[in-house]
């Protein structure tokens, strides 16, 4: 067992050395967020002529985390193409602080702003070429934050299966099949085996997702699976249609996790971001 462990640690050191030998680095970061510390993984690409690089802030969905396959693949693919990125856990998710029950769309926006501010401080990041990318609830945060900050601060965005239905359905007292009384909000509702607190419901109900996101004038790309049951594709199309520069990509027969045509989805993301940042 001991020998195995020491072998493993040698392997890890070698792995890290080979990563830095070709000029790429992966590092861990802890950032003060809305409900305590946020844990993040930063991908630094090989810099071209030592110049700062474009950078993408990557956001997971409801009950998700920064280490999901899709998000790791995106970070690695961007890194290969000279684009840096950060993946992080929102409050109440993964390794970050905060009880899940206190998580709201509003405090996730605050988390994303804290992460943005932290990565802007990195001297190898080109602050004029920052993009946002999010999956599902993270895609909703992407649109809301881009609408608030504008194209001067956010050069381009990618929304993967963005959950515009959260606010639309909450107004009607529904959340992924769970019903509640909008006039008399409960302390919490159970969604996907997680306690979603009243503050989440309140924020979702008052949130004008499409109005806010539609203020964004930069380049936007929305990718959605045609067989997504958690967030039907029409909600994604509505985001794309609302942007001044919205690109819409429908993945045939794909689901919420965009697994079926993964290589094609990744290709669309890289092409769009390399051409937009
Ligand atoms: C909802 C619709 C979609 C909802 C959450 C989602 C909490 C998000 C799913 C995801 O991020 O994968 O009504 O309520």
CSV table of C-alpha atoms and ligand atoms in Angstrom, one decimal:
chain,number,residue,atom,x,y,z
A,1,UNK,CA,0.0,0.0,0.0
A,2,UNK,CA,2.8,2.4,1.0
A,3,UNK,CA,4.7,1.5,-2.2
A,4,UNK,CA,1.6,2.2,-4.2
A,5,UNK,CA,1.1,5.5,-2.6
A,6,UNK,CA,4.7,6.6,-3.1
A,7,UNK,CA,4.4,5.5,-6.7
A,8,UNK,CA,1.2,7.5,-7.1
A,9,UNK,CA,2.8,10.7,-5.7
A,10,UNK,CA,5.8,10.3,-8.0
A,11,UNK,CA,3.4,10.0,-10.9
A,12,UNK,CA,1.6,13.1,-9.8
A,13,UNK,CA,4.8,15.1,-9.6
A,14,UNK,CA,5.8,13.9,-13.0
A,15,UNK,CA,2.4,14.9,-14.3
A,16,UNK,CA,2.7,18.4,-13.0
A,17,UNK,CA,6.2,18.8,-14.3
A,18,UNK,CA,5.2,17.8,-17.8
A,19,UNK,CA,2.3,20.2,-17.6
A,20,UNK,CA,4.6,23.1,-16.6
A,21,UNK,CA,7.3,22.0,-19.1
A,22,UNK,CA,5.0,22.8,-22.0
A,23,UNK,CA,4.1,26.1,-20.5
A,24,UNK,CA,0.6,25.1,-19.1
A,25,UNK,CA,-0.3,25.3,-15.5
A,26,UNK,CA,-3.2,24.2,-13.3
A,27,UNK,CA,-3.5,25.8,-9.9
A,28,UNK,CA,-6.0,25.9,-7.0
A,29,UNK,CA,-7.4,29.1,-5.8
A,30,UNK,CA,-9.6,30.1,-2.8
A,31,UNK,CA,-11.7,33.2,-3.2
A,32,UNK,CA,-14.0,35.0,-0.7
A,33,UNK,CA,-17.5,34.6,-2.1
A,34,UNK,CA,-21.0,35.5,-0.9
A,35,UNK,CA,-21.3,32.8,1.7
A,36,UNK,CA,-17.7,32.1,2.6
A,37,UNK,CA,-14.8,30.6,0.7
A,38,UNK,CA,-15.1,29.4,-2.9
A,39,UNK,CA,-12.8,26.7,-4.3
A,40,UNK,CA,-11.6,27.2,-7.8
A,41,UNK,CA,-9.3,25.5,-10.3
A,42,UNK,CA,-7.4,27.9,-12.7
A,43,UNK,CA,-6.0,26.8,-16.1
A,44,UNK,CA,-3.2,28.8,-17.5
A,45,UNK,CA,-2.2,28.2,-21.1
A,46,UNK,CA,1.2,28.6,-22.7
A,47,UNK,CA,1.4,32.3,-23.3
A,48,UNK,CA,2.1,33.5,-26.8
A,49,UNK,CA,5.3,35.7,-26.7
A,50,UNK,CA,4.7,36.1,-22.9
A,51,UNK,CA,1.6,38.2,-23.6
A,52,UNK,CA,-1.6,38.0,-21.4
A,53,UNK,CA,-4.2,35.7,-22.7
A,54,UNK,CA,-8.0,35.7,-23.1
A,55,UNK,CA,-9.8,34.1,-20.2
A,56,UNK,CA,-13.2,32.4,-19.5
A,57,UNK,CA,-15.1,32.1,-16.2
A,58,UNK,CA,-16.9,28.7,-16.2
A,59,UNK,CA,-20.0,28.0,-14.1
A,60,UNK,CA,-21.7,24.7,-13.2
A,61,UNK,CA,-25.4,24.2,-12.8
A,62,UNK,CA,-27.9,23.5,-9.9
A,63,UNK,CA,-26.4,20.8,-7.6
A,64,UNK,CA,-23.4,20.6,-9.9
A,65,UNK,CA,-19.7,21.2,-9.4
A,66,UNK,CA,-16.5,22.4,-11.0
A,67,UNK,CA,-15.1,18.9,-11.7
A,68,UNK,CA,-17.9,17.7,-14.0
A,69,UNK,CA,-16.5,16.1,-17.2
A,70,UNK,CA,-18.0,18.7,-19.5
A,71,UNK,CA,-16.4,21.6,-17.6
A,72,UNK,CA,-13.0,19.9,-17.2
A,73,UNK,CA,-13.0,19.1,-21.0
A,74,UNK,CA,-13.8,22.7,-21.8
A,75,UNK,CA,-11.0,24.1,-19.6
A,76,UNK,CA,-8.5,21.7,-21.1
A,77,UNK,CA,-9.6,22.4,-24.6
A,78,UNK,CA,-9.4,26.1,-24.1
A,79,UNK,CA,-6.0,25.8,-22.5
A,80,UNK,CA,-4.7,24.0,-25.6
A,81,UNK,CA,-5.9,26.8,-27.7
A,82,UNK,CA,-4.2,29.6,-25.7
A,83,UNK,CA,-7.3,30.6,-23.6
A,84,UNK,CA,-7.2,30.5,-19.8
A,85,UNK,CA,-10.1,29.6,-17.6
A,86,UNK,CA,-11.4,29.1,-14.0
A,87,UNK,CA,-13.8,26.5,-12.9
A,88,UNK,CA,-15.3,27.0,-9.4
A,89,UNK,CA,-17.9,25.6,-7.0
A,90,UNK,CA,-20.8,28.1,-6.2
A,91,UNK,CA,-21.8,28.5,-2.5
A,92,UNK,CA,-23.5,25.4,-1.2
A,93,UNK,CA,-21.9,23.2,-3.9
A,94,UNK,CA,-18.8,21.0,-4.2
A,95,UNK,CA,-15.9,22.1,-1.9
A,96,UNK,CA,-17.2,25.7,-1.4
A,97,UNK,CA,-18.6,27.0,1.8
A,98,UNK,CA,-22.3,27.7,2.7
A,99,UNK,CA,-25.4,25.6,3.2
A,100,UNK,CA,-27.1,24.6,0.0
A,101,UNK,CA,-30.4,25.9,1.5
A,102,UNK,CA,-29.1,29.4,1.5
A,103,UNK,CA,-28.0,29.4,-2.1
A,104,UNK,CA,-29.9,31.8,-4.5
A,105,UNK,CA,-29.5,33.0,-8.0
A,106,UNK,CA,-28.6,36.4,-6.5
A,107,UNK,CA,-25.8,35.1,-4.3
A,108,UNK,CA,-24.5,32.9,-7.2
A,109,UNK,CA,-24.2,36.2,-9.2
A,110,UNK,CA,-22.3,37.7,-6.3
A,111,UNK,CA,-20.0,34.6,-6.2
A,112,UNK,CA,-19.3,35.0,-10.0
A,113,UNK,CA,-18.4,38.7,-9.5
A,114,UNK,CA,-16.0,37.7,-6.7
A,115,UNK,CA,-14.3,35.2,-9.0
A,116,UNK,CA,-14.2,37.7,-11.9
A,117,UNK,CA,-12.5,40.3,-9.7
A,118,UNK,CA,-10.0,37.7,-8.5
A,119,UNK,CA,-9.0,36.5,-11.9
A,120,UNK,CA,-8.7,40.0,-13.2
A,121,UNK,CA,-5.8,40.4,-10.7
A,122,UNK,CA,-3.8,37.7,-12.4
A,123,UNK,CA,-1.1,39.4,-14.4
A,124,UNK,CA,-1.2,36.9,-17.3
A,125,UNK,CA,-5.0,37.4,-17.8
A,126,UNK,CA,-6.0,40.0,-20.5
A,127,UNK,CA,-8.8,41.8,-18.7
A,128,UNK,CA,-10.2,43.2,-22.0
A,129,UNK,CA,-10.8,39.7,-23.3
A,130,UNK,CA,-12.9,37.9,-20.6
A,131,UNK,CA,-15.8,35.6,-21.4
A,132,UNK,CA,-18.4,33.8,-19.4
A,133,UNK,CA,-19.6,30.2,-19.9
A,134,UNK,CA,-22.2,28.4,-17.9
A,135,UNK,CA,-24.2,25.2,-18.0
A,136,UNK,CA,-27.9,25.2,-17.1
A,137,UNK,CA,-28.4,27.3,-13.9
A,138,UNK,CA,-24.8,28.5,-14.5
A,139,UNK,CA,-26.0,29.4,-18.0
A,140,UNK,CA,-28.7,31.5,-16.5
A,141,UNK,CA,-26.1,33.2,-14.2
A,142,UNK,CA,-24.0,33.8,-17.3
A,143,UNK,CA,-26.8,35.7,-19.1
A,144,UNK,CA,-27.8,37.7,-16.0
A,145,UNK,CA,-24.3,38.8,-15.2
A,146,UNK,CA,-23.4,39.6,-18.8
A,147,UNK,CA,-26.6,41.7,-19.0
A,148,UNK,CA,-25.6,43.6,-15.8
A,149,UNK,CA,-21.9,44.1,-16.6
A,150,UNK,CA,-22.3,44.7,-20.4
A,151,UNK,CA,-20.0,44.1,-23.3
A,152,UNK,CA,-17.3,46.5,-22.1
A,153,UNK,CA,-16.5,44.1,-19.3
A,154,UNK,CA,-17.6,40.8,-20.8
A,155,UNK,CA,-16.4,40.3,-24.4
A,156,UNK,CA,-18.4,37.1,-25.2
A,157,UNK,CA,-20.7,34.5,-23.5
A,158,UNK,CA,-21.6,30.9,-24.0
A,159,UNK,CA,-24.8,29.4,-22.5
A,160,UNK,CA,-25.1,25.6,-22.5
A,161,UNK,CA,-28.7,24.5,-21.9
A,162,UNK,CA,-29.4,27.8,-20.0
A,163,UNK,CA,-32.2,27.4,-17.4
A,164,UNK,CA,-34.5,30.3,-18.3
A,165,UNK,CA,-37.3,28.0,-17.1
A,166,UNK,CA,-36.2,28.5,-13.4
A,167,UNK,CA,-37.7,32.0,-13.3
A,168,UNK,CA,-40.6,31.3,-15.7
A,169,UNK,CA,-41.7,28.2,-13.8
A,170,UNK,CA,-41.2,29.7,-10.3
A,171,UNK,CA,-43.6,32.4,-11.2
A,172,UNK,CA,-46.2,29.6,-11.7
A,173,UNK,CA,-45.3,27.8,-8.5
A,174,UNK,CA,-43.2,25.0,-10.1
A,175,UNK,CA,-39.6,23.9,-9.9
A,176,UNK,CA,-38.6,20.7,-11.8
A,177,UNK,CA,-41.8,18.9,-11.0
A,178,UNK,CA,-42.2,20.2,-7.4
A,179,UNK,CA,-45.1,22.5,-6.8
A,180,UNK,CA,-45.5,25.3,-4.2
A,181,UNK,CA,-47.9,28.1,-3.3
A,182,UNK,CA,-46.5,31.4,-4.8
A,183,UNK,CA,-48.8,33.4,-2.5
A,184,UNK,CA,-47.6,31.6,0.6
A,185,UNK,CA,-44.0,30.5,0.0
A,186,UNK,CA,-42.8,27.5,2.1
A,187,UNK,CA,-39.6,27.6,4.1
A,188,UNK,CA,-38.1,25.3,1.5
A,189,UNK,CA,-39.0,22.9,-1.3
A,190,UNK,CA,-37.2,19.6,-2.1
A,191,UNK,CA,-35.8,19.6,-5.6
A,192,UNK,CA,-33.5,16.8,-6.9
A,193,UNK,CA,-33.2,15.7,-3.2
A,194,UNK,CA,-31.9,19.1,-2.2
A,195,UNK,CA,-33.5,21.8,0.0
A,196,UNK,CA,-34.2,24.9,-2.0
A,197,UNK,CA,-34.8,27.7,0.5
A,198,UNK,CA,-37.5,30.4,0.4
A,199,UNK,CA,-34.9,33.1,-0.5
A,200,UNK,CA,-34.2,31.1,-3.7
A,201,UNK,CA,-37.9,31.0,-4.6
A,202,UNK,CA,-38.3,34.7,-3.9
A,203,UNK,CA,-35.4,35.7,-6.1
A,204,UNK,CA,-36.5,33.3,-8.9
A,205,UNK,CA,-40.0,34.7,-8.9
A,206,UNK,CA,-38.9,38.3,-9.2
A,207,UNK,CA,-36.2,37.6,-11.7
A,208,UNK,CA,-36.7,38.9,-15.2
A,209,UNK,CA,-34.2,36.5,-16.8
A,210,UNK,CA,-34.8,37.4,-20.4
A,211,UNK,CA,-35.2,41.1,-19.8
A,212,UNK,CA,-31.9,41.2,-17.9
A,213,UNK,CA,-29.9,39.0,-20.3
A,214,UNK,CA,-31.3,40.7,-23.3
A,215,UNK,CA,-29.4,43.9,-22.4
A,216,UNK,CA,-26.1,42.2,-23.3
A,217,UNK,CA,-24.8,43.6,-26.6
A,218,UNK,CA,-21.7,41.4,-27.0
A,219,UNK,CA,-21.3,38.1,-28.8
A,220,UNK,CA,-23.3,35.2,-27.4
A,221,UNK,CA,-23.6,31.6,-28.3
A,222,UNK,CA,-26.4,29.3,-26.9
A,223,UNK,CA,-26.1,25.5,-27.3
A,224,UNK,CA,-29.0,23.2,-26.3
A,225,UNK,CA,-30.0,19.6,-26.8
A,226,UNK,CA,-33.3,19.0,-28.6
A,227,UNK,CA,-34.2,16.2,-26.0
A,228,UNK,CA,-33.4,18.2,-22.9
A,229,UNK,CA,-36.2,17.4,-20.3
A,230,UNK,CA,-34.8,19.5,-17.4
A,231,UNK,CA,-34.7,22.6,-19.6
A,232,UNK,CA,-36.6,22.3,-22.9
A,233,UNK,CA,-34.6,23.8,-25.8
A,234,UNK,CA,-37.2,26.6,-26.4
A,235,UNK,CA,-35.9,28.3,-23.2
A,236,UNK,CA,-32.4,28.4,-24.7
A,237,UNK,CA,-33.6,29.6,-28.1
A,238,UNK,CA,-35.4,32.5,-26.4
A,239,UNK,CA,-32.1,33.7,-24.9
A,240,UNK,CA,-30.3,33.5,-28.3
A,241,UNK,CA,-33.2,35.4,-30.0
A,242,UNK,CA,-33.1,38.2,-27.4
A,243,UNK,CA,-29.4,39.1,-28.0
A,244,UNK,CA,-28.2,41.6,-30.5
A,245,UNK,CA,-25.5,39.1,-31.6
A,246,UNK,CA,-26.9,35.7,-30.6
A,247,UNK,CA,-25.8,32.5,-32.2
A,248,UNK,CA,-28.1,29.4,-31.8
A,249,UNK,CA,-26.9,25.8,-31.9
A,250,UNK,CA,-29.4,23.0,-31.5
A,251,UNK,CA,-27.9,19.6,-30.8
A,252,UNK,CA,-30.2,16.9,-32.3
A,253,UNK,CA,-31.3,14.2,-29.9
A,254,UNK,CA,-29.0,15.5,-27.1
A,255,UNK,CA,-30.1,15.8,-23.5
A,256,UNK,CA,-29.4,18.2,-20.6
A,257,UNK,CA,-25.8,17.1,-20.2
A,258,UNK,CA,-24.9,17.5,-23.9
A,259,UNK,CA,-23.3,14.1,-23.9
A,260,UNK,CA,-24.4,12.6,-27.2
A,261,UNK,CA,-22.6,15.0,-29.5
A,262,UNK,CA,-19.9,16.0,-27.0
A,263,UNK,CA,-17.1,16.4,-29.5
A,264,UNK,CA,-19.3,18.6,-31.7
A,265,UNK,CA,-20.4,20.7,-28.7
A,266,UNK,CA,-16.8,21.2,-27.6
A,267,UNK,CA,-15.9,22.2,-31.1
A,268,UNK,CA,-18.6,24.8,-31.3
A,269,UNK,CA,-17.5,26.3,-28.0
A,270,UNK,CA,-13.8,26.5,-29.0
A,271,UNK,CA,-14.6,27.9,-32.4
A,272,UNK,CA,-16.9,30.5,-31.0
A,273,UNK,CA,-14.6,31.6,-28.1
A,274,UNK,CA,-11.4,31.6,-30.2
A,275,UNK,CA,-13.2,33.8,-32.7
A,276,UNK,CA,-14.9,36.1,-30.2
A,277,UNK,CA,-12.3,36.8,-27.4
B,1,LIG,C1,-35.7,24.4,-12.5
B,1,LIG,C2,-35.3,24.2,-13.8
B,1,LIG,C3,-34.0,23.9,-14.1
B,1,LIG,C4,-34.7,24.4,-11.5
B,1,LIG,C5,-33.4,24.2,-11.8
B,1,LIG,C6,-33.0,23.9,-13.1
B,1,LIG,C7,-34.2,24.7,-9.2
B,1,LIG,C8,-31.6,23.8,-13.3
B,1,LIG,C9,-31.0,22.7,-13.7
B,1,LIG,C10,-29.5,22.6,-13.8
B,1,LIG,O1,-28.8,23.6,-13.4
B,1,LIG,O2,-29.0,21.6,-14.2
B,1,LIG,O3,-37.0,24.7,-12.2
B,1,LIG,O4,-35.2,24.7,-10.2
